[in-house]
Coordinates of C-alpha atoms in Angstrom, one line a residue:
Chain A
M1 CA -1.0 -0.2 -30.9
S2 CA 0.1 -2.0 -27.7
M3 CA 3.7 -1.0 -26.6
F4 CA 3.8 2.2 -24.7
P5 CA 6.9 4.0 -23.1
I6 CA 6.5 4.4 -19.4
A7 CA 9.7 5.9 -18.3
T8 CA 13.4 6.3 -19.1
A9 CA 16.5 6.3 -16.8
A10 CA 20.0 7.4 -17.7
G11 CA 23.3 6.5 -16.0
T12 CA 25.2 9.1 -13.9
G13 CA 28.7 7.6 -14.2
G14 CA 28.8 6.7 -10.5
A15 CA 27.1 4.6 -7.9
G16 CA 23.4 4.7 -8.0
S17 CA 20.4 3.0 -9.6
F18 CA 17.8 3.1 -12.3
N19 CA 14.6 3.6 -10.4
F20 CA 11.2 2.9 -11.9
L21 CA 8.6 3.7 -9.3
S22 CA 4.8 3.9 -9.4
I23 CA 4.7 1.6 -12.4
P24 CA 1.2 1.9 -13.9
Q25 CA -1.0 -1.2 -13.4
T26 CA -2.9 -0.6 -16.6
F27 CA -0.8 -2.8 -18.8
T28 CA -0.5 -6.6 -19.1
H29 CA 3.2 -7.1 -19.6
L30 CA 6.4 -5.1 -19.0
Q31 CA 9.5 -4.9 -21.2
L32 CA 12.7 -3.2 -20.1
R33 CA 15.2 -2.4 -22.9
M34 CA 18.6 -1.5 -21.5
I35 CA 22.0 -0.5 -22.9
A36 CA 24.5 -0.6 -20.0
R37 CA 28.1 -0.2 -19.0
D38 CA 28.9 -0.5 -15.3
Y39 CA 30.7 2.4 -13.5
I40 CA 33.0 -0.3 -11.9
A41 CA 35.0 -3.2 -13.3
A42 CA 32.1 -5.6 -13.3
N43 CA 29.4 -6.8 -15.6
A44 CA 26.7 -6.7 -13.0
V45 CA 23.1 -5.8 -13.4
Y46 CA 21.4 -6.4 -10.0
H47 CA 17.7 -5.7 -9.9
Y48 CA 14.7 -6.3 -7.7
F49 CA 11.0 -5.5 -7.5
N50 CA 8.9 -3.5 -4.9
F51 CA 12.0 -2.8 -2.8
D52 CA 12.3 -6.5 -1.9
S53 CA 16.0 -6.9 -1.8
A54 CA 16.9 -8.5 1.5
G55 CA 15.2 -11.8 1.7
T56 CA 15.4 -15.1 -0.3
S57 CA 12.6 -14.5 -2.8
Y58 CA 14.6 -14.7 -6.0
S59 CA 16.0 -17.5 -8.2
Q60 CA 17.7 -17.4 -11.5
H61 CA 19.3 -19.5 -14.1
Y62 CA 21.2 -18.8 -17.3
L63 CA 22.4 -20.3 -20.6
M64 CA 25.6 -18.6 -21.8
G65 CA 27.9 -18.8 -24.8
D66 CA 31.2 -17.1 -25.3
G67 CA 31.9 -18.2 -28.9
A68 CA 33.7 -21.3 -27.7
T69 CA 31.8 -22.8 -24.8
A70 CA 28.2 -23.1 -23.7
F71 CA 27.6 -22.9 -20.1
A72 CA 24.6 -23.2 -17.8
T73 CA 24.1 -22.6 -14.1
G74 CA 21.6 -21.2 -11.6
A75 CA 21.0 -20.1 -8.1
S76 CA 18.0 -20.3 -5.7
N77 CA 16.9 -18.3 -2.7
Q78 CA 18.7 -15.1 -3.6
P79 CA 18.0 -11.6 -2.1
Y80 CA 17.7 -10.1 -5.6
F81 CA 18.4 -10.9 -9.3
A82 CA 22.2 -10.9 -9.7
M83 CA 22.8 -11.0 -13.5
D84 CA 25.5 -10.1 -15.9
G85 CA 24.8 -8.1 -19.0
A86 CA 26.6 -4.8 -18.8
T87 CA 30.1 -4.3 -20.0
A88 CA 32.7 -3.3 -17.4
S89 CA 34.3 0.1 -16.9
T90 CA 37.6 -1.5 -18.0
D91 CA 36.2 -3.1 -21.2
L92 CA 36.7 -1.8 -24.7
A93 CA 35.9 1.9 -24.7
N94 CA 32.4 2.8 -25.8
A95 CA 31.2 -0.8 -25.8
N96 CA 28.0 -1.5 -23.9
G97 CA 26.0 -4.5 -23.1
A98 CA 22.4 -4.8 -24.3
L99 CA 19.5 -6.4 -22.3
I100 CA 15.9 -7.0 -23.0
I101 CA 13.9 -8.1 -20.0
D102 CA 10.3 -9.3 -20.3
V103 CA 7.9 -9.7 -17.4
L104 CA 4.6 -11.3 -18.4
D105 CA 1.5 -10.7 -16.3
Y106 CA 3.4 -8.4 -14.0
S107 CA 0.2 -7.3 -12.2
N108 CA -1.4 -10.7 -11.9
T109 CA -1.8 -11.5 -8.1
N110 CA -2.2 -15.2 -8.7
K111 CA 1.3 -15.7 -10.2
F112 CA 4.9 -15.4 -9.0
K113 CA 6.7 -13.2 -11.5
T114 CA 8.8 -14.8 -14.1
I115 CA 11.4 -12.8 -16.1
R116 CA 13.0 -13.7 -19.3
V117 CA 16.2 -11.9 -20.3
S118 CA 18.2 -11.8 -23.5
A119 CA 21.5 -10.1 -23.1
G120 CA 24.9 -9.9 -24.5
W121 CA 27.9 -7.9 -25.5
D122 CA 30.7 -8.1 -28.1
L123 CA 34.2 -6.6 -27.6
N124 CA 35.6 -7.4 -31.0
G125 CA 37.6 -10.4 -29.9
S126 CA 35.5 -11.6 -27.0
G127 CA 31.9 -11.5 -26.0
R128 CA 29.1 -13.2 -24.2
V129 CA 25.5 -14.0 -25.1
W130 CA 23.0 -15.0 -22.4
Q131 CA 19.5 -16.1 -21.9
W132 CA 18.5 -15.7 -18.2
S133 CA 15.3 -16.8 -16.5
G134 CA 14.3 -15.4 -13.2
L135 CA 11.6 -15.9 -10.6
W136 CA 10.4 -13.5 -7.9
R137 CA 8.4 -15.6 -5.5
N138 CA 5.8 -13.0 -4.7
T139 CA 2.3 -12.7 -6.0
N140 CA 2.1 -8.9 -5.5
A141 CA 1.7 -6.8 -8.5
I142 CA 5.0 -5.1 -9.6
T143 CA 4.9 -1.5 -8.7
S144 CA 8.6 -0.6 -8.7
W145 CA 11.8 -1.9 -10.3
I146 CA 15.3 -0.9 -9.2
L147 CA 18.5 -1.7 -11.1
T148 CA 21.9 -1.2 -9.7
P149 CA 25.0 -0.9 -9.0
G150 CA 25.4 2.2 -11.1
F151 CA 26.1 2.8 -14.8
S152 CA 28.0 5.0 -17.1
T153 CA 26.6 8.2 -18.6
T154 CA 26.1 6.4 -21.9
S155 CA 23.8 3.8 -20.3
R156 CA 20.0 4.0 -20.3
A157 CA 17.0 1.9 -19.6
D158 CA 13.6 2.3 -21.1
L159 CA 10.6 0.7 -19.5
Y160 CA 7.6 -0.1 -21.7
G161 CA 4.1 -1.3 -21.0
I162 CA 2.5 -3.8 -23.3
S163 CA -1.2 -4.1 -23.5
T164 CA -3.3 -7.0 -24.6
S165 CA -6.4 -7.8 -26.7
F166 CA -10.0 -8.0 -25.8
R167 CA -10.8 -10.6 -28.5
T168 CA -10.2 -14.3 -27.9
G169 CA -10.2 -15.6 -31.5
A170 CA -11.5 -18.9 -30.0
Chain B
M1 CA 3.5 7.5 -29.2
S2 CA 3.5 3.8 -30.0
V3 CA 5.4 1.2 -32.0
F4 CA 3.3 -0.8 -34.4
L5 CA 2.7 -3.9 -32.3
Q6 CA -1.0 -4.6 -32.5
P7 CA -2.7 -7.0 -30.0
I8 CA -4.9 -9.3 -32.0
Y9 CA -6.2 -11.9 -29.6
T10 CA -5.7 -13.0 -26.0
Q11 CA -7.0 -16.0 -24.1
T12 CA -6.7 -17.0 -20.5
A13 CA -7.0 -20.7 -19.9
P14 CA -10.2 -21.7 -18.1
G15 CA -8.5 -24.5 -16.2
N16 CA -10.2 -27.4 -18.0
S17 CA -8.5 -27.4 -21.3
S18 CA -5.2 -28.9 -22.6
E19 CA -5.3 -26.9 -25.9
I20 CA -5.8 -23.2 -26.6
T21 CA -6.7 -22.3 -30.2
F22 CA -6.8 -19.0 -32.0
N23 CA -8.8 -19.0 -35.2
N24 CA -9.3 -16.5 -38.0
I25 CA -6.0 -14.8 -37.6
P26 CA -6.0 -11.6 -39.6
Q27 CA -3.8 -11.8 -42.7
N28 CA -3.0 -8.1 -43.0
F29 CA 0.1 -8.0 -40.8
T30 CA 3.7 -8.7 -41.7
D31 CA 4.8 -10.9 -38.8
L32 CA 3.3 -12.4 -35.6
L33 CA 4.6 -12.1 -32.1
I34 CA 3.1 -14.4 -29.5
V35 CA 3.7 -14.3 -25.7
V36 CA 2.8 -17.2 -23.5
S37 CA 2.7 -17.5 -19.7
A38 CA 1.8 -21.1 -18.9
R39 CA 1.5 -23.8 -16.2
A40 CA -0.1 -27.2 -16.7
G41 CA -1.0 -30.2 -14.6
I42 CA 1.8 -32.5 -15.8
A43 CA 3.6 -34.1 -12.8
A44 CA 6.9 -32.6 -13.8
L45 CA 9.0 -29.4 -13.4
S46 CA 8.4 -28.4 -17.0
D47 CA 6.9 -29.8 -20.2
G48 CA 6.6 -28.7 -23.8
I49 CA 3.8 -27.1 -25.9
I50 CA 3.6 -28.6 -29.4
A51 CA 3.6 -26.5 -32.6
K52 CA 0.3 -26.7 -34.4
F53 CA -0.6 -24.4 -37.3
N54 CA -3.9 -24.6 -39.3
G55 CA -4.9 -27.6 -37.3
S56 CA -1.9 -29.7 -38.2
V57 CA 1.2 -30.8 -36.3
S58 CA 2.8 -32.2 -39.5
N59 CA 5.7 -30.8 -41.5
F60 CA 7.5 -29.4 -38.5
S61 CA 11.2 -29.8 -37.6
F62 CA 13.2 -27.9 -35.0
L63 CA 16.6 -27.3 -33.4
S64 CA 17.0 -26.5 -29.7
V65 CA 19.7 -25.1 -27.5
E66 CA 18.9 -25.8 -23.8
G67 CA 20.2 -25.0 -20.4
N68 CA 19.0 -26.9 -17.4
G69 CA 20.8 -25.0 -14.6
S70 CA 23.9 -27.1 -14.7
A71 CA 24.5 -28.1 -18.3
A72 CA 24.0 -26.9 -21.8
S73 CA 22.8 -29.2 -24.6
S74 CA 21.4 -29.2 -28.0
G75 CA 18.7 -31.3 -29.7
S76 CA 16.6 -31.6 -32.8
S77 CA 13.6 -33.4 -34.3
A78 CA 12.8 -33.9 -38.0
T79 CA 9.1 -34.6 -37.4
T80 CA 7.7 -32.4 -34.6
A81 CA 8.5 -29.2 -32.8
N82 CA 8.0 -27.7 -29.4
I83 CA 7.0 -24.1 -29.6
A84 CA 6.9 -23.1 -25.9
R85 CA 7.2 -24.5 -22.4
T86 CA 4.8 -24.8 -19.4
N87 CA 5.8 -25.2 -15.8
G88 CA 4.4 -28.5 -14.3
S89 CA 2.7 -29.3 -11.1
T90 CA 6.0 -30.1 -9.2
A91 CA 7.4 -26.7 -10.1
T92 CA 7.4 -24.0 -7.5
A93 CA 3.7 -23.1 -6.8
N94 CA 2.4 -20.1 -8.7
S95 CA 5.3 -20.1 -11.1
Y96 CA 4.6 -20.0 -14.8
A97 CA 6.9 -20.6 -17.8
S98 CA 7.5 -17.5 -20.0
S99 CA 7.8 -17.8 -23.8
V100 CA 8.1 -15.4 -26.8
I101 CA 7.5 -16.7 -30.3
Y102 CA 8.3 -14.8 -33.4
I103 CA 6.8 -15.8 -36.8
P104 CA 7.9 -13.6 -39.7
N105 CA 6.0 -13.5 -43.0
Y106 CA 3.3 -15.8 -41.6
S107 CA 0.7 -14.8 -44.2
R108 CA 2.9 -15.2 -47.3
G109 CA 3.3 -18.1 -49.6
N110 CA 6.7 -19.1 -48.2
T111 CA 7.7 -21.8 -45.8
K112 CA 7.9 -20.5 -42.3
Q113 CA 10.9 -20.0 -40.0
I114 CA 10.0 -19.5 -36.4
T115 CA 12.2 -18.4 -33.5
V116 CA 11.4 -19.0 -29.8
S117 CA 12.9 -18.0 -26.5
T118 CA 11.4 -19.8 -23.6
V119 CA 12.2 -20.1 -19.9
S120 CA 10.8 -22.4 -17.2
E121 CA 12.1 -20.9 -14.0
T122 CA 11.5 -22.4 -10.5
N123 CA 13.3 -22.0 -7.2
A124 CA 15.2 -25.2 -7.8
T125 CA 18.7 -26.3 -9.0
T126 CA 17.2 -27.8 -12.2
T127 CA 15.2 -25.7 -14.5
F128 CA 14.9 -25.3 -18.2
M129 CA 15.4 -22.6 -20.8
N130 CA 15.6 -23.0 -24.6
F131 CA 16.1 -21.3 -27.8
Y132 CA 14.2 -23.0 -30.6
S133 CA 14.5 -22.6 -34.3
I134 CA 11.5 -24.1 -36.0
F135 CA 10.8 -24.9 -39.6
W136 CA 7.3 -25.4 -40.9
N137 CA 7.6 -26.9 -44.4
D138 CA 4.3 -25.5 -45.6
R139 CA 3.6 -22.5 -47.8
S140 CA 0.1 -22.0 -46.5
P141 CA -0.7 -18.7 -44.8
I142 CA -1.1 -19.3 -41.1
T143 CA -4.8 -18.7 -40.3
S144 CA -5.0 -20.6 -37.0
I145 CA -2.5 -21.4 -34.2
S146 CA -3.1 -24.0 -31.5
F147 CA -1.1 -24.7 -28.4
P148 CA -1.7 -28.3 -27.3
Q149 CA 0.0 -29.2 -24.1
N150 CA 2.5 -32.0 -24.8
S151 CA 1.2 -34.4 -22.1
G152 CA -2.4 -33.6 -22.7
T153 CA -2.9 -32.2 -19.2
N154 CA -4.9 -29.1 -18.6
Y155 CA -3.4 -25.6 -18.5
T156 CA -4.0 -24.1 -15.1
S157 CA -6.2 -21.0 -14.9
D158 CA -4.2 -17.8 -15.3
S159 CA -2.2 -19.3 -18.1
T160 CA -2.3 -16.6 -20.8
F161 CA -1.7 -16.6 -24.5
T162 CA -1.6 -13.4 -26.6
I163 CA -1.0 -12.9 -30.3
Y164 CA 0.3 -9.6 -31.6
G165 CA 0.5 -8.4 -35.2
V166 CA 3.6 -6.6 -36.4
S167 CA 3.5 -4.5 -39.5
N168 CA 6.1 -2.8 -41.7
I169 CA 3.5 -0.4 -43.0
Y170 CA 3.7 2.9 -41.1
D171 CA 0.8 5.3 -41.0
T172 CA 1.3 8.6 -42.8
G173 CA -2.1 10.0 -42.4
T174 CA -5.3 9.9 -40.4
P175 CA -7.4 6.8 -41.2
L176 CA -10.4 7.3 -43.4
A177 CA -13.7 7.5 -41.6
P178 CA -15.7 4.3 -41.4
T179 CA -19.2 4.0 -42.6
L180 CA -21.7 3.4 -39.8
G181 CA -24.2 0.6 -40.4
A182 CA -27.0 -0.8 -38.3
V183 CA -27.1 0.0 -34.6
T184 CA -29.0 -2.8 -32.8
D185 CA -30.3 -2.9 -29.3
L186 CA -29.2 -6.3 -27.8
G187 CA -30.5 -5.7 -24.3
G188 CA -27.8 -4.3 -22.1
V189 CA -25.5 -3.7 -25.0
A190 CA -25.8 -2.0 -28.4
S191 CA -24.2 -3.5 -31.5
F192 CA -22.6 -0.9 -33.8
A193 CA -22.0 -2.3 -37.3
F194 CA -19.6 -0.4 -39.6
T195 CA -17.6 -0.7 -42.8
P196 CA -14.0 0.2 -42.7
N197 CA -12.7 2.4 -45.5
D198 CA -9.0 1.4 -45.2
T199 CA -8.3 1.8 -48.9
A200 CA -5.4 4.2 -48.8
T201 CA -1.9 2.8 -47.9
G202 CA -0.6 4.5 -44.8
Q203 CA -4.1 5.5 -43.7
T204 CA -5.3 2.3 -42.1
A205 CA -6.9 2.2 -38.7
D206 CA -5.2 0.5 -35.8
Y207 CA -8.5 0.0 -34.0
Y208 CA -12.1 1.3 -33.9
S209 CA -14.0 2.7 -30.9
V210 CA -17.5 3.7 -29.8
Q211 CA -18.1 6.3 -27.1
D212 CA -21.2 8.4 -26.4
I213 CA -20.6 12.1 -27.3
A214 CA -22.3 13.5 -24.3
I215 CA -22.0 11.0 -21.5
M216 CA -18.4 10.0 -22.6
G217 CA -17.6 7.2 -20.2
T218 CA -15.5 4.2 -21.1
P219 CA -15.2 3.5 -24.8
A220 CA -15.7 0.2 -26.4
Y221 CA -13.0 -1.0 -28.8
G222 CA -12.8 -3.4 -31.6
N223 CA -10.8 -4.4 -34.7
V224 CA -13.8 -5.7 -36.8
S225 CA -17.4 -4.9 -37.1
P226 CA -19.6 -4.9 -35.1
I227 CA -18.5 -3.3 -31.8
T228 CA -20.6 -4.0 -28.8
F229 CA -21.1 -1.0 -26.5
P230 CA -22.6 -1.4 -23.0
I231 CA -25.7 0.6 -22.4
T232 CA -27.9 1.3 -19.4
T233 CA -31.7 0.9 -19.6
G234 CA -33.5 4.2 -19.9
V235 CA -30.4 6.2 -20.9
T236 CA -30.2 7.9 -24.3
Y237 CA -27.0 7.4 -26.3
N238 CA -25.7 9.0 -29.5
A239 CA -22.4 7.8 -30.7
P240 CA -20.2 7.5 -33.8
V241 CA -17.7 4.8 -34.7
K242 CA -14.1 6.2 -34.7
A243 CA -11.2 4.9 -36.6
V244 CA -7.9 5.5 -34.8
N245 CA -4.2 5.2 -35.7
V246 CA -1.0 6.9 -34.4
I247 CA -1.6 9.9 -36.6
G248 CA -5.1 10.8 -35.6
T249 CA -8.8 9.9 -35.5
S250 CA -11.7 10.0 -37.9
T251 CA -15.3 9.8 -37.1
S252 CA -18.3 8.1 -38.8
A253 CA -21.8 9.6 -38.9
M254 CA -23.6 9.7 -35.6
S255 CA -25.8 6.7 -34.6
G256 CA -28.9 8.8 -33.8
S257 CA -30.5 8.6 -30.4
L258 CA -30.8 5.1 -28.9
T259 CA -32.7 4.5 -25.7
S260 CA -33.1 1.0 -24.6
Y261 CA -35.8 -0.3 -22.2
N262 CA -34.7 -3.9 -22.9
N263 CA -32.1 -5.6 -20.9
F264 CA -33.3 -9.2 -21.6
A265 CA -32.0 -10.4 -24.9
S266 CA -32.3 -13.6 -26.8
I267 CA -28.9 -15.2 -27.5
A268 CA -29.8 -18.5 -29.1
T269 CA -32.6 -21.0 -29.3
Q270 CA -32.3 -24.7 -30.1
V271 CA -35.4 -26.7 -31.2
I272 CA -35.1 -30.4 -31.0
T273 CA -36.6 -32.4 -34.0
S274 CA -35.3 -35.9 -33.1
N275 CA -33.9 -37.7 -30.1
T276 CA -30.9 -35.7 -28.9
S277 CA -28.7 -36.8 -26.0
S278 CA -27.2 -33.4 -25.3
I279 CA -27.8 -29.8 -26.2
V280 CA -24.9 -27.3 -26.3
F281 CA -24.6 -23.5 -26.5
R282 CA -21.1 -22.4 -27.4
N283 CA -19.4 -19.1 -27.8
I284 CA -21.7 -17.4 -25.3
P285 CA -21.2 -13.6 -25.5
Q286 CA -19.4 -12.2 -22.4
Y287 CA -21.0 -8.8 -22.3
Y288 CA -24.2 -9.6 -20.3
S289 CA -24.4 -9.7 -16.5
H290 CA -26.5 -12.9 -16.1
L291 CA -27.9 -15.7 -18.2
Q292 CA -31.2 -17.4 -18.2
L293 CA -32.0 -20.8 -19.8
R294 CA -35.7 -21.6 -20.5
V295 CA -36.1 -25.3 -21.1
Y296 CA -39.2 -27.1 -22.4
A297 CA -38.5 -30.8 -22.6
R298 CA -39.5 -34.4 -22.4
G299 CA -37.2 -37.5 -22.2
S300 CA -37.1 -40.7 -24.3
T301 CA -36.3 -43.2 -21.6
N302 CA -38.9 -45.9 -20.6
A303 CA -39.8 -44.3 -17.2
T304 CA -42.3 -41.8 -15.9
S305 CA -39.7 -39.1 -15.5
G306 CA -36.0 -38.6 -15.2
Y307 CA -33.2 -36.2 -14.4
P308 CA -30.9 -34.4 -16.9
Y309 CA -28.1 -32.1 -15.7
H310 CA -26.1 -29.2 -17.1
I311 CA -22.4 -28.5 -17.1
Y312 CA -20.2 -25.6 -18.3
N313 CA -17.2 -25.1 -20.6
G314 CA -17.1 -28.8 -21.4
D315 CA -16.0 -29.6 -17.8
T316 CA -17.0 -33.2 -17.2
S317 CA -15.0 -33.6 -14.0
A318 CA -16.6 -33.9 -10.5
N319 CA -16.5 -30.2 -10.1
Y320 CA -20.2 -29.6 -9.4
S321 CA -22.7 -29.9 -6.6
S322 CA -26.5 -29.7 -6.7
H323 CA -29.4 -30.0 -4.3
F324 CA -33.1 -30.1 -4.7
M325 CA -36.4 -30.2 -3.0
T326 CA -39.6 -31.5 -4.6
G327 CA -43.2 -32.0 -4.0
N328 CA -45.8 -34.1 -5.9
G329 CA -48.9 -32.9 -4.2
I330 CA -48.8 -35.5 -1.5
T331 CA -45.2 -35.9 -0.3
T332 CA -42.0 -33.9 -0.3
A333 CA -38.5 -35.0 -0.8
A334 CA -35.0 -33.6 -1.0
A335 CA -31.6 -34.8 -2.2
A336 CA -28.0 -33.7 -2.7
Y337 CA -25.2 -34.5 -5.2
V338 CA -22.0 -33.2 -3.8
N339 CA -18.7 -33.1 -5.8
S340 CA -20.4 -34.7 -8.7
A341 CA -19.8 -35.0 -12.4
Q342 CA -23.5 -35.4 -12.9
P343 CA -25.1 -32.5 -10.9
L344 CA -28.8 -33.3 -11.5
S345 CA -30.5 -30.0 -12.1
M346 CA -33.9 -30.7 -13.8
N347 CA -36.7 -33.3 -13.9
F348 CA -38.8 -34.0 -17.0
P349 CA -41.5 -36.4 -17.9
C350 CA -40.5 -39.4 -20.1
A351 CA -42.0 -42.1 -22.3
N352 CA -44.2 -43.6 -19.6
S353 CA -45.9 -40.3 -18.8
S354 CA -49.0 -39.3 -20.7
A355 CA -48.4 -38.4 -24.3
N356 CA -47.5 -34.8 -25.2
I357 CA -46.7 -33.9 -21.6
F358 CA -43.5 -31.8 -21.4
G359 CA -41.8 -30.3 -18.4
Y360 CA -40.5 -26.7 -17.9
A361 CA -37.4 -25.4 -16.3
V362 CA -36.0 -21.9 -15.8
I363 CA -32.3 -21.8 -15.0
D364 CA -30.9 -18.5 -13.7
I365 CA -27.1 -18.2 -13.8
M366 CA -25.9 -15.1 -12.0
D367 CA -22.6 -13.3 -12.7
Y368 CA -21.6 -15.9 -15.3
T369 CA -18.5 -13.9 -16.4
S370 CA -17.1 -13.3 -12.9
T371 CA -13.5 -14.5 -12.4
N372 CA -13.9 -14.1 -8.6
K373 CA -16.9 -16.4 -8.1
F374 CA -17.9 -20.0 -8.4
K375 CA -21.0 -20.1 -10.7
T376 CA -24.3 -20.6 -8.8
S377 CA -27.6 -21.2 -10.6
R378 CA -31.2 -21.5 -9.4
I379 CA -33.6 -23.7 -11.2
M380 CA -37.4 -23.6 -11.0
N381 CA -38.8 -26.7 -12.6
G382 CA -42.0 -28.8 -12.9
W383 CA -44.5 -30.7 -14.9
D384 CA -48.0 -31.9 -14.5
N385 CA -49.4 -35.2 -15.9
N386 CA -53.0 -34.3 -15.1
S387 CA -53.0 -36.9 -12.4
T388 CA -49.5 -36.8 -11.2
G389 CA -46.8 -34.3 -11.3
N390 CA -43.8 -32.8 -9.6
C391 CA -42.4 -29.4 -8.9
F392 CA -38.8 -28.9 -8.1
V393 CA -36.4 -26.2 -6.9
F394 CA -32.7 -27.0 -7.6
S395 CA -29.5 -25.2 -6.6
H396 CA -26.4 -25.9 -8.7
V397 CA -22.8 -24.8 -8.4
W398 CA -19.8 -25.1 -10.6
N399 CA -16.6 -24.8 -8.6
S400 CA -14.7 -22.7 -11.1
F401 CA -13.7 -19.1 -11.5
A402 CA -13.7 -19.3 -15.3
P403 CA -16.3 -17.2 -17.2
I404 CA -19.0 -19.4 -18.7
S405 CA -18.5 -19.6 -22.5
S406 CA -20.5 -22.8 -23.1
I407 CA -23.4 -24.7 -21.5
T408 CA -24.2 -28.3 -22.2
L409 CA -27.5 -29.9 -21.2
V410 CA -27.0 -33.7 -20.8
G411 CA -29.9 -36.0 -21.1
W412 CA -28.4 -38.7 -18.9
D413 CA -31.3 -40.1 -16.9
I414 CA -33.8 -39.2 -19.5
A415 CA -31.5 -40.7 -22.3
N416 CA -32.6 -38.2 -25.0
F417 CA -34.5 -34.9 -25.3
V418 CA -37.3 -35.8 -27.7
S419 CA -38.7 -33.9 -30.6
G420 CA -40.7 -30.9 -29.5
S421 CA -38.2 -30.0 -26.8
H422 CA -36.6 -26.6 -27.1
V423 CA -34.1 -24.6 -25.1
A424 CA -33.8 -20.8 -25.2
L425 CA -30.7 -18.9 -23.9
Y426 CA -31.1 -15.3 -22.8
G427 CA -28.7 -12.6 -21.7
I428 CA -29.6 -10.2 -19.0
G429 CA -27.9 -6.8 -18.9

């Protein structure tokens, strides 16, 4: 067994955030599984680690398809991860975006933290699918994870810890 | 509560290897999930890791969708496949590429379809991310997986590779109790052998553990027999082997009282029966605190004496230093070898010395598994020719944080270790 639930957060329907604090340091990797609909007319999922949200420590890139076009872009030196992945409050009723965010070696103090995100939504006539990459240029272990700007009451995020093996198989 | 994702193996790159290999992959899962966090010495932002199953890079083909921060593209190959990415040396410092590899039905007699999601993120305009779809046109069950870095450069230390097993068989009952076998004092650790009794579907163990029933303390875990359990000299232990799954735990018979007064255990001995240019100890157990090598040797070269040296983990780079002082009963001398690939660490008599004269060296390596220390050893060494002789004290350091998993003694100046030489490796708890 290796994948353990750590905590769950649910949307309130208004401005706010999913707050994962005091993340245990006993696992090797983290995975966040999220179903999300913004409380506003946006697709935003902004998130940051360890309350670091005002500097230039983040960079991100994405590969996106919408059923007709493939698109890629990126941004460096950002104050936080600014990603899309949630449906907007004005989108098809009851439709939510789905995201899975992996952070490998989140407690390793010799590495900057790389995230890999698979996300997408389908509105029965339109949709988006993304792969995001992100980098937090900080070697500190991740102890907290905040996601904003606020999500519907049907939104939730589940944080899991993933352990590793003691055998090398070498 | 847990989902059935079982960690099988993990390796952290030692810093001097361009290929990581997992052997003996268990065949009792349904699918494999592999996560890789990697950086390599290639002078580039990012590079690939080549797909290699069962020792072969043949019979692969793949499709790729790629984004590079400004454009999307697609590619393919009918002969080889990349299975993951690494960040290179020109990528933002301390950044590592992140990859997830999924191999369904890896142990069945079908061809294999593999999906990969990989990202190589740096704080730059250009970066890389890919979806790969890989086809391995081979019906063999996958028993080993290797990750050769495309350019052949070494993975940096802290690159990690972990294999998980995924199963579609869910436990419905407590696992059957294992049968305890021999409990062996290995000096600093005890080996608990056991036989699993996983004969009932839905009652298989996820893992096994050993924990003293009175002292409790930190359990030792394992998936296969035997499990090695750390013990303290002079303390009495009594422990069973437990089989654990998400439903519950079952327990074997108790081990009976075990009290060890031995924390100096033989790991391996090599006896030389013909000229041998190097002597290697591989797969050194990682559960001791220190190592000691006891070397009894003579060299083949046409000289009175000569200097071999020892290296670790196959690292042949100039990553070592050594110093010595010596006396021959008349004079003393000293020397240094700094930032050397041949860190001289012993001196033995050779062909021009009197017949049947061998030298002796004791090499103490402290904290050989520490990931926070360079590896220092102290060598006491000497030989006597009944008219001449030398005694030496060497110091030796390997500038690496990697745990020592192999030791190689290289003849070098003595050419070969001759018949009658032998080397014994001990673990100290």
